[in-house]
Rosetta silent file (secondary structure, phi, psi, omega in degrees, C-alpha in Angstrom):
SEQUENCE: XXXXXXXXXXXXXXXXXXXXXXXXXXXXXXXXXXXXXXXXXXXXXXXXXXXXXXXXXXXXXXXXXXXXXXXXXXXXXXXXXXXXXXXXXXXXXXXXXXXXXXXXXXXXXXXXXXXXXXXXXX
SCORE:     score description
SCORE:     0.000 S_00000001
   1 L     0.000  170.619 -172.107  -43.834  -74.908   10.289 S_00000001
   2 E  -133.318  127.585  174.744  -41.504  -72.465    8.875 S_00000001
   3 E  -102.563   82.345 -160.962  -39.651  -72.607    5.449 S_00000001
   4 L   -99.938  142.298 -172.523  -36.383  -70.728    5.365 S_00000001
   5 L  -152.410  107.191 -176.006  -34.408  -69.523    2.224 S_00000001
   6 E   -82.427  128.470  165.029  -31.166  -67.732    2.489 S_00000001
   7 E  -133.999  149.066  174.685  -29.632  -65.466   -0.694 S_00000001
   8 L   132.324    1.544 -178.709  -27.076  -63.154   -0.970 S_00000001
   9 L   -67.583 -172.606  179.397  -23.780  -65.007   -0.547 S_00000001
  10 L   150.654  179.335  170.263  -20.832  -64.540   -2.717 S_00000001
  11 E   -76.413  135.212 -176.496  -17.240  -63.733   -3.305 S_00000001
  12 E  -139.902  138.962  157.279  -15.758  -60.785   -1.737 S_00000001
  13 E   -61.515  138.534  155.585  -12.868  -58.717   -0.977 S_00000001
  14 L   -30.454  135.699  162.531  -11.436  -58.592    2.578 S_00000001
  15 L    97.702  -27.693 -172.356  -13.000  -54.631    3.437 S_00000001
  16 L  -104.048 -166.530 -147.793  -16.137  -55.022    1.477 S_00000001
  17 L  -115.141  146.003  160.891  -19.784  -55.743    2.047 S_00000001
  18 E  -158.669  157.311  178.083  -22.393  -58.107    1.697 S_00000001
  19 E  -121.676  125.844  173.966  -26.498  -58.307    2.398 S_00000001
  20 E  -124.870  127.740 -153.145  -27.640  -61.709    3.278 S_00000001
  21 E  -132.779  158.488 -159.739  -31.209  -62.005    3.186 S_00000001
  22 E  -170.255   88.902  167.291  -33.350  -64.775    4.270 S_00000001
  23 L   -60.316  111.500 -156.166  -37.001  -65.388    2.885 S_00000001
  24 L  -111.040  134.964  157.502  -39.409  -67.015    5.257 S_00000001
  25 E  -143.407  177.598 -148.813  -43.124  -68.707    4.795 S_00000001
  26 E    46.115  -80.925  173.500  -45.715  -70.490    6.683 S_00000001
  27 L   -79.112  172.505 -166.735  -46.539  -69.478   10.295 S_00000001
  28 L   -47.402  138.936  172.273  -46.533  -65.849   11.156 S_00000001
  29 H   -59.616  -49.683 -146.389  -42.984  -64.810   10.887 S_00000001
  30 H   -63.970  -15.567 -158.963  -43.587  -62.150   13.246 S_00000001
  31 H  -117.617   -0.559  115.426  -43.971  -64.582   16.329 S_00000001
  32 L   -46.382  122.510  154.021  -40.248  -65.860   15.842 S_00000001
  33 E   -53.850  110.639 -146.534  -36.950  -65.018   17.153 S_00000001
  34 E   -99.948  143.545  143.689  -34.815  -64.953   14.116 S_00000001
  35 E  -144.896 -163.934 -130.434  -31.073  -65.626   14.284 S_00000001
  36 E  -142.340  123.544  135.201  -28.008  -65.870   12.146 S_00000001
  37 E  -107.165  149.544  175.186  -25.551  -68.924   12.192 S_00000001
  38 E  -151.524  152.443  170.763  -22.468  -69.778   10.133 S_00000001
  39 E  -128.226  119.807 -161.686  -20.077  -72.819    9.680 S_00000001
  40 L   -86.018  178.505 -178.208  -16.540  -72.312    8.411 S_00000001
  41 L   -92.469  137.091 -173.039  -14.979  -75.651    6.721 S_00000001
  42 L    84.540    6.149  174.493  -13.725  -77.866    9.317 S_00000001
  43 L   -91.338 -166.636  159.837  -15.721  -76.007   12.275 S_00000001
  44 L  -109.048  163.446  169.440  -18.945  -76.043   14.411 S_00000001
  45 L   -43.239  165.610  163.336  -21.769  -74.221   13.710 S_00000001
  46 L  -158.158  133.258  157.295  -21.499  -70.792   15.729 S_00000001
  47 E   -27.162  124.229 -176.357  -23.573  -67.953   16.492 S_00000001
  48 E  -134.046  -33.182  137.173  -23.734  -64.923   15.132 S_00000001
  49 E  -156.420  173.636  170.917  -26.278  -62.882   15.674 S_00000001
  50 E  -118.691 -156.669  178.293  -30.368  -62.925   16.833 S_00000001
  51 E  -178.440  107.798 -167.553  -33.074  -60.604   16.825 S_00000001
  52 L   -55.518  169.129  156.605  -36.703  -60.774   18.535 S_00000001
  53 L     3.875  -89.196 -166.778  -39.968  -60.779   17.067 S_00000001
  54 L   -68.007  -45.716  171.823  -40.593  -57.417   16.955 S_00000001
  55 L   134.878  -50.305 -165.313  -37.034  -56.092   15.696 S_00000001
  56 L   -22.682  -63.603 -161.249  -36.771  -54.404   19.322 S_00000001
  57 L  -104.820  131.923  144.373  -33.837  -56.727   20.642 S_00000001
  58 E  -114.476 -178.503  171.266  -30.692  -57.687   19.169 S_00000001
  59 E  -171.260  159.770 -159.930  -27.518  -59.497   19.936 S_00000001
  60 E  -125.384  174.442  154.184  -23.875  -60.452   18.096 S_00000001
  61 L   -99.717  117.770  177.988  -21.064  -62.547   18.678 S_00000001
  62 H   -22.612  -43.917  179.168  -18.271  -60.359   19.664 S_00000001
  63 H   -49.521  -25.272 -153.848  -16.595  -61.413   16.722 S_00000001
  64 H   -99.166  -29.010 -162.687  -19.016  -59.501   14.865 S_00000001
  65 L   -61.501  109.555  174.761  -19.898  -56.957   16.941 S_00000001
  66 L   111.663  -13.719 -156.932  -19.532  -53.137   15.234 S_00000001
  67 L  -124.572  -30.934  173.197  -19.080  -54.769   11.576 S_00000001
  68 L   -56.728  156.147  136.583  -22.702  -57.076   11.571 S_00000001
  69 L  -157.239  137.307 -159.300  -26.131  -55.708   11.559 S_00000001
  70 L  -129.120   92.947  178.798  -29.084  -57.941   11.877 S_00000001
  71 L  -111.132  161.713 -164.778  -32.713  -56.389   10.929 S_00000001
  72 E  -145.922  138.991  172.900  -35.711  -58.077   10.082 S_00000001
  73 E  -107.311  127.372 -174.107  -39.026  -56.694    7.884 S_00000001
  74 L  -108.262    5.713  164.278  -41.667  -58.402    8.959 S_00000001
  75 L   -87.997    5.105 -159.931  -44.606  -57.296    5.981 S_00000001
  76 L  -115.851  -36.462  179.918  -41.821  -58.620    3.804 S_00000001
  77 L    83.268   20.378 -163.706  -41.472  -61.749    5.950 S_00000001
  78 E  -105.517  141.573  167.477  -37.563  -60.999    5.410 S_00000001
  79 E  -140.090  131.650  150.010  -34.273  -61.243    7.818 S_00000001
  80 E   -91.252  150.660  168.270  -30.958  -59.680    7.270 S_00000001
  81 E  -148.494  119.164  168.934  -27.554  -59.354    7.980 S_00000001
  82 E  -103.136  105.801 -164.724  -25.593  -56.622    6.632 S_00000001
  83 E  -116.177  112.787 -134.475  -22.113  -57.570    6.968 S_00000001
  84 L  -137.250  122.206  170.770  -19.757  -54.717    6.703 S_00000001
  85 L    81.366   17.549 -179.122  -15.769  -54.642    7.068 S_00000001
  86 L   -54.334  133.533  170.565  -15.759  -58.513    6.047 S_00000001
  87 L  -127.014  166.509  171.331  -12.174  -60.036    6.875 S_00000001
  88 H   -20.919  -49.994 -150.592  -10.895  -63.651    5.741 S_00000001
  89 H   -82.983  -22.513  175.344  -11.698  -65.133    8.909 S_00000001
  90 H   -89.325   -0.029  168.615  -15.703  -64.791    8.038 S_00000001
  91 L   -49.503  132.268  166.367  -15.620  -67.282    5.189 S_00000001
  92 E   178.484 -169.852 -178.515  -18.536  -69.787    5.962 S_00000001
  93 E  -112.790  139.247  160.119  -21.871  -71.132    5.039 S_00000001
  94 E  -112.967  104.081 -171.414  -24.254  -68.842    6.226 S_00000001
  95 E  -107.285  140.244  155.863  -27.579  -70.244    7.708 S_00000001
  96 E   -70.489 -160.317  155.247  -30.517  -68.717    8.889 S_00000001
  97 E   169.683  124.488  168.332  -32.854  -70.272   11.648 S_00000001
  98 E   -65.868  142.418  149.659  -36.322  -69.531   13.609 S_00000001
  99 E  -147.837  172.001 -178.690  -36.846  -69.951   17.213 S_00000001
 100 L   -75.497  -37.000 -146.517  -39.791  -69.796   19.909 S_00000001
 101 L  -107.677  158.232  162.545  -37.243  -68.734   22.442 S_00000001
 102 L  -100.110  103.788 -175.548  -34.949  -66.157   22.902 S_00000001
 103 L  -113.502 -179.677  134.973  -31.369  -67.864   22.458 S_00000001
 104 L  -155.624   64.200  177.589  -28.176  -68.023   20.584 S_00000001
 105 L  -106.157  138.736  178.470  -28.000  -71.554   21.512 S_00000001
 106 L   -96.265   -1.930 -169.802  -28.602  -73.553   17.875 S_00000001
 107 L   -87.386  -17.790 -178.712  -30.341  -76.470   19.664 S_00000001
 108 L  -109.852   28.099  171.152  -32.851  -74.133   20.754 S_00000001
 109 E   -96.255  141.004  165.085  -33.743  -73.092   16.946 S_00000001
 110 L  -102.966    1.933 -148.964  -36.194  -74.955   15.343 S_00000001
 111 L  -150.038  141.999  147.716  -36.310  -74.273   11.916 S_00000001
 112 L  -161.524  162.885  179.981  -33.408  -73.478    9.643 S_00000001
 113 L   -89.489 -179.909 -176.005  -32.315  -73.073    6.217 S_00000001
 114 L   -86.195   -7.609  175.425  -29.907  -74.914    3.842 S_00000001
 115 L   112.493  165.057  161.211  -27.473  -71.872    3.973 S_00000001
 116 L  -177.980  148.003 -162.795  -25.830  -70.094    1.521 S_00000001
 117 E   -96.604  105.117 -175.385  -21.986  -69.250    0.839 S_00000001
 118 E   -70.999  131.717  167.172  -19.444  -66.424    1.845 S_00000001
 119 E  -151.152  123.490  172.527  -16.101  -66.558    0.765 S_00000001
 120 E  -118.433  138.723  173.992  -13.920  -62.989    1.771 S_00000001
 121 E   -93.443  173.788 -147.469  -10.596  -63.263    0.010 S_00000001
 122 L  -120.648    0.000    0.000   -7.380  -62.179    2.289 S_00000001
């Protein structure tokens, strides 16, 4: 099993920045596809971005695409998302979540965290 623990949310200005970080134990980290999810209030879950194993491959949600960046340390046991150019529209709970597979399907994650909360102000 895997034991995921997201920090780094917070209040923000429309324009600025946040690091969302996401602290992982029990099997090797290293052999999971990491990804990114978020749920705005009154929405579905949605993708946002993944990342393999290794760090090698990534992938976004368009929305995201150019303002996201999603790296992972894996002596640290750590995943990120440095979220850059935050507008209104990116308010959500932000969760992390392990998979065996490479997806950005959430049904094919197996593991996730309780989340933690983004609010960008207009």
């Amino acid at each position: 099993q895997v034991q995921l623990v997201e920090s780094g949310g917070g209040l923000v200005q429309a324009g600025g920045s946040l690091r969302l970080s996401c602290a992982a134990s029990g099997r090797t980290f290293s052999s999971y596809n990491m990804g990114w999810f978020r749920q705005a209030p009154g929405k579905g879950r949605e993708f946002v971005a993944s990342i393999s194993g290794s760090g090698v491959s990534t992938s976004y949600a368009g929305s995201v695409k150019g303002r996201f960046t999603i790296s992972r340390d894996n002596a640290k046991n750590t995943l990120y998302l440095q979220m850059d150019s935050l507008k209104f529209e990116d308010t959500a709970v932000y969760h992390c979540a392990a998979a065996t597979s490479w997806s950005a399907t959430e049904t094919n994650y197996n593991y996730w965290g309780q989340g933690t909360q983004v609010t960008v102000s207009s």
